[in-house]
mmCIF file of C-alpha atoms in Angstrom:
data_model
loop_
_atom_site.group_PDB
_atom_site.id
_atom_site.type_symbol
_atom_site.label_atom_id
_atom_site.label_comp_id
_atom_site.label_asym_id
_atom_site.label_seq_id
_atom_site.Cartn_x
_atom_site.Cartn_y
_atom_site.Cartn_z
ATOM 1 C CA MET A 27 -21.665 -69.865 -155.699
ATOM 2 C CA GLY A 28 -19.931 -68.889 -158.909
ATOM 3 C CA GLY A 29 -16.351 -69.569 -159.783
ATOM 4 C CA SER A 30 -14.148 -71.594 -161.966
ATOM 5 C CA SER A 31 -12.000 -74.642 -161.648
ATOM 6 C CA GLY A 32 -9.173 -76.181 -163.552
ATOM 7 C CA CYS A 33 -6.498 -78.792 -163.376
ATOM 8 C CA THR A 34 -2.896 -78.258 -164.302
ATOM 9 C CA GLY A 35 -0.103 -80.803 -164.067
ATOM 10 C CA LEU A 36 3.468 -79.638 -163.833
ATOM 11 C CA ARG A 37 5.180 -83.028 -163.962
ATOM 12 C CA GLY A 38 8.925 -82.910 -163.487
ATOM 13 C CA LYS A 39 8.948 -79.384 -162.081
ATOM 14 C CA GLN A 40 10.714 -78.562 -158.849
ATOM 15 C CA VAL A 41 8.779 -77.449 -155.790
ATOM 16 C CA LYS A 42 9.712 -73.789 -156.275
ATOM 17 C CA GLU A 43 8.423 -73.802 -159.883
ATOM 18 C CA ILE A 44 5.161 -75.487 -158.898
ATOM 19 C CA PHE A 45 4.479 -72.980 -156.175
ATOM 20 C CA GLU A 46 5.366 -69.989 -158.344
ATOM 21 C CA TYR A 47 2.694 -71.230 -160.761
ATOM 22 C CA ALA A 48 0.211 -71.874 -157.934
ATOM 23 C CA GLU A 49 0.900 -68.448 -156.459
ATOM 24 C CA LYS A 50 -0.117 -66.806 -159.745
ATOM 25 C CA ALA A 51 -3.196 -69.028 -160.123
ATOM 26 C CA ILE A 52 -4.404 -68.266 -156.594
ATOM 27 C CA ASP A 53 -3.669 -64.572 -156.992
ATOM 28 C CA ASP A 54 -6.092 -64.511 -159.934
ATOM 29 C CA MET A 55 -8.865 -66.269 -157.958
ATOM 30 C CA ASN A 56 -11.510 -64.527 -155.863
ATOM 31 C CA GLU A 57 -13.099 -67.690 -154.485
ATOM 32 C CA GLY A 58 -12.901 -71.429 -154.855
ATOM 33 C CA MET A 59 -10.598 -74.305 -154.015
ATOM 34 C CA VAL A 60 -6.977 -75.137 -154.781
ATOM 35 C CA ILE A 61 -5.170 -78.409 -154.171
ATOM 36 C CA VAL A 62 -1.404 -78.071 -154.159
ATOM 37 C CA GLN A 63 0.621 -81.259 -154.546
ATOM 38 C CA ALA A 64 4.390 -81.363 -154.828
ATOM 39 C CA ASP A 65 6.119 -84.648 -155.491
ATOM 40 C CA GLY A 66 9.551 -83.840 -154.096
ATOM 41 C CA ASN A 67 11.551 -82.958 -157.202
ATOM 42 C CA GLY A 68 14.565 -81.000 -156.026
ATOM 43 C CA LEU A 69 13.905 -81.853 -152.379
ATOM 44 C CA LEU A 70 17.476 -82.921 -151.684
ATOM 45 C CA GLU A 71 18.908 -79.864 -153.450
ATOM 46 C CA ASN A 72 16.525 -77.335 -151.889
ATOM 47 C CA GLY A 73 16.313 -78.778 -148.396
ATOM 48 C CA LYS A 74 13.525 -78.860 -145.837
ATOM 49 C CA GLU A 75 13.255 -75.183 -144.955
ATOM 50 C CA ALA A 76 13.152 -73.883 -148.546
ATOM 51 C CA THR A 77 10.605 -76.542 -149.534
ATOM 52 C CA VAL A 78 8.289 -75.870 -146.579
ATOM 53 C CA ASN A 79 8.601 -72.087 -147.043
ATOM 54 C CA ALA A 80 7.731 -72.301 -150.766
ATOM 55 C CA ILE A 81 4.625 -74.366 -150.018
ATOM 56 C CA MET A 82 3.463 -72.232 -147.101
ATOM 57 C CA LYS A 83 3.916 -69.053 -149.140
ATOM 58 C CA VAL A 84 1.144 -70.252 -151.445
ATOM 59 C CA VAL A 85 -1.102 -71.152 -148.510
ATOM 60 C CA GLU A 86 -0.593 -67.661 -147.043
ATOM 61 C CA ILE A 87 -1.801 -66.045 -150.284
ATOM 62 C CA LYS A 88 -5.211 -67.638 -149.917
ATOM 63 C CA ARG A 89 -5.701 -65.889 -146.602
ATOM 64 C CA LYS A 90 -6.299 -62.702 -148.564
ATOM 65 C CA LYS A 91 -8.955 -64.391 -150.675
ATOM 66 C CA ASN A 92 -12.005 -66.589 -150.192
ATOM 67 C CA VAL A 93 -10.001 -69.586 -151.449
ATOM 68 C CA ARG A 94 -9.714 -72.893 -149.614
ATOM 69 C CA VAL A 95 -6.355 -74.556 -150.071
ATOM 70 C CA ALA A 96 -5.429 -78.183 -149.493
ATOM 71 C CA VAL A 97 -1.760 -79.066 -149.309
ATOM 72 C CA THR A 98 -0.867 -82.696 -149.909
ATOM 73 C CA SER A 99 2.036 -84.451 -148.291
ATOM 74 C CA LEU A 100 5.091 -85.034 -150.437
ATOM 75 C CA LEU A 101 4.867 -88.551 -151.789
ATOM 76 C CA ARG A 102 7.345 -91.120 -150.587
ATOM 77 C CA ARG A 103 9.233 -92.850 -153.365
ATOM 78 C CA PRO A 104 9.965 -96.582 -153.353
ATOM 79 C CA VAL A 105 13.418 -96.049 -154.902
ATOM 80 C CA CYS A 106 14.566 -93.146 -152.732
ATOM 81 C CA ASN A 107 17.598 -93.180 -150.500
ATOM 82 C CA GLU A 108 17.541 -92.789 -146.710
ATOM 83 C CA GLU A 109 18.292 -89.062 -146.892
ATOM 84 C CA TYR A 110 15.267 -88.431 -149.150
ATOM 85 C CA GLU A 111 13.041 -90.614 -146.957
ATOM 86 C CA TRP A 112 14.077 -88.727 -143.805
ATOM 87 C CA LEU A 113 13.710 -85.328 -145.504
ATOM 88 C CA HIS A 114 10.310 -86.198 -146.975
ATOM 89 C CA LYS A 115 9.042 -87.174 -143.505
ATOM 90 C CA GLU A 116 10.438 -83.990 -141.944
ATOM 91 C CA VAL A 117 8.849 -81.772 -144.615
ATOM 92 C CA ASN A 118 5.498 -83.527 -144.228
ATOM 93 C CA ARG A 119 5.625 -83.199 -140.432
ATOM 94 C CA ASP A 120 6.378 -79.470 -140.671
ATOM 95 C CA LEU A 121 3.708 -78.908 -143.323
ATOM 96 C CA HIS A 122 1.119 -80.783 -141.294
ATOM 97 C CA GLU A 123 1.885 -78.751 -138.167
ATOM 98 C CA LYS A 124 1.827 -75.404 -140.002
ATOM 99 C CA VAL A 125 -1.377 -76.112 -141.941
ATOM 100 C CA LEU A 126 -3.162 -77.367 -138.810
ATOM 101 C CA ALA A 127 -2.097 -74.242 -136.900
ATOM 102 C CA MET A 128 -3.473 -72.088 -139.724
ATOM 103 C CA LYS A 129 -6.683 -74.115 -139.750
ATOM 104 C CA ALA A 130 -7.137 -73.612 -135.995
ATOM 105 C CA GLU A 131 -6.584 -69.874 -136.397
ATOM 106 C CA SER A 132 -9.069 -69.770 -139.286
ATOM 107 C CA ILE A 133 -11.691 -71.536 -137.189
ATOM 108 C CA ARG A 134 -11.228 -69.050 -134.331
ATOM 109 C CA LYS A 135 -11.571 -66.120 -136.752
ATOM 110 C CA ARG A 136 -14.361 -67.799 -138.759
ATOM 111 C CA GLU A 137 -12.349 -67.451 -141.964
ATOM 112 C CA VAL A 138 -11.828 -69.785 -144.895
ATOM 113 C CA GLY A 139 -9.489 -72.578 -143.834
ATOM 114 C CA SER A 140 -6.747 -74.794 -145.157
ATOM 115 C CA SER A 141 -6.360 -78.564 -145.137
ATOM 116 C CA PHE A 142 -3.503 -81.054 -145.151
ATOM 117 C CA LEU A 143 -4.086 -84.231 -147.154
ATOM 118 C CA ASP A 144 -1.731 -86.992 -146.023
ATOM 119 C CA MET A 145 -0.960 -89.354 -148.888
ATOM 120 C CA ASP A 146 1.685 -91.506 -147.166
ATOM 121 C CA ASN A 147 -0.759 -94.124 -145.877
ATOM 122 C CA LEU A 148 -2.627 -94.082 -149.176
ATOM 123 C CA ILE A 149 0.209 -94.627 -151.640
ATOM 124 C CA HIS A 150 2.325 -97.787 -151.564
ATOM 125 C CA ALA A 151 5.095 -99.151 -153.814
ATOM 126 C CA GLY A 152 2.542 -100.668 -156.214
ATOM 127 C CA CYS A 153 1.170 -97.176 -156.906
ATOM 128 C CA PHE A 154 4.334 -96.229 -158.799
ATOM 129 C CA LEU A 155 5.658 -97.104 -162.224
ATOM 130 C CA GLU A 156 8.771 -99.276 -162.498
ATOM 131 C CA ASP A 157 11.002 -96.188 -162.188
ATOM 132 C CA GLY A 158 9.781 -95.782 -158.589
ATOM 133 C CA VAL A 159 9.291 -92.039 -159.091
ATOM 134 C CA HIS A 160 6.226 -91.535 -161.281
ATOM 135 C CA VAL A 161 2.768 -92.519 -160.081
ATOM 136 C CA SER A 162 0.970 -95.376 -161.869
ATOM 137 C CA GLN A 163 -2.689 -95.425 -162.919
ATOM 138 C CA GLU A 164 -3.532 -97.066 -159.591
ATOM 139 C CA GLY A 165 -1.706 -94.291 -157.740
ATOM 140 C CA GLU A 166 -3.408 -91.577 -159.777
ATOM 141 C CA THR A 167 -6.795 -93.148 -159.062
ATOM 142 C CA LYS A 168 -6.155 -93.249 -155.302
ATOM 143 C CA ILE A 169 -4.901 -89.668 -155.244
ATOM 144 C CA SER A 170 -7.867 -88.490 -157.347
ATOM 145 C CA GLN A 171 -10.334 -90.229 -155.045
ATOM 146 C CA ARG A 172 -8.792 -88.485 -152.030
ATOM 147 C CA PHE A 173 -9.065 -85.145 -153.853
ATOM 148 C CA ILE A 174 -12.716 -85.785 -154.735
ATOM 149 C CA CYS A 175 -13.573 -86.485 -151.072
ATOM 150 C CA TRP A 176 -11.921 -83.199 -150.030
ATOM 151 C CA ILE A 177 -13.629 -81.255 -152.829
ATOM 152 C CA ARG A 178 -17.072 -82.608 -151.887
ATOM 153 C CA ALA A 179 -16.633 -81.870 -148.189
ATOM 154 C CA THR A 180 -15.191 -78.425 -148.914
ATOM 155 C CA HIS A 181 -18.037 -77.586 -151.289
ATOM 156 C CA LEU A 182 -20.558 -78.478 -148.594
ATOM 157 C CA LEU A 183 -18.702 -76.278 -146.097
ATOM 158 C CA MET A 184 -18.590 -73.384 -148.540
ATOM 159 C CA GLU A 185 -22.304 -73.744 -149.185
ATOM 160 C CA GLY A 186 -22.989 -73.758 -145.441
ATOM 161 C CA ARG A 187 -24.481 -77.233 -145.386
ATOM 162 C CA MET A 188 -21.919 -78.738 -143.040
ATOM 163 C CA ASP A 189 -20.462 -77.578 -139.706
#
């Protein structure tokens, strides 16, 4: 299987900006894998519906291509207020439900699927820098390891070596 890969960080960008970038990147791809991770910048300002819609718009684009997309949960933040914590959980619940529904549909149609990577049980307060917003080296390592597991499994699926 041919193709290309890349890694781009858009630290400090709001969800809408991240997904506008991802939308363009996926649009240019004919095959491969994309992991989309938003960290919740602008979550309180944008709200649940706008955040979920921006993320799902990118996932929908892949349906036109042979591109597997993994959407990660928004990361909780140790220094967030109750409103952010509630909103982050609501967004993650909605994303999980929507991505799983798409995955079930993809399986029925034997199309390329999507995945939801839940980071909430993986990342704890010690995985953040002192500011409580940015991920530490430990957090980056844990997130990267989760991504590597998904990439390996997805590659095997794409190569037809795994059911």
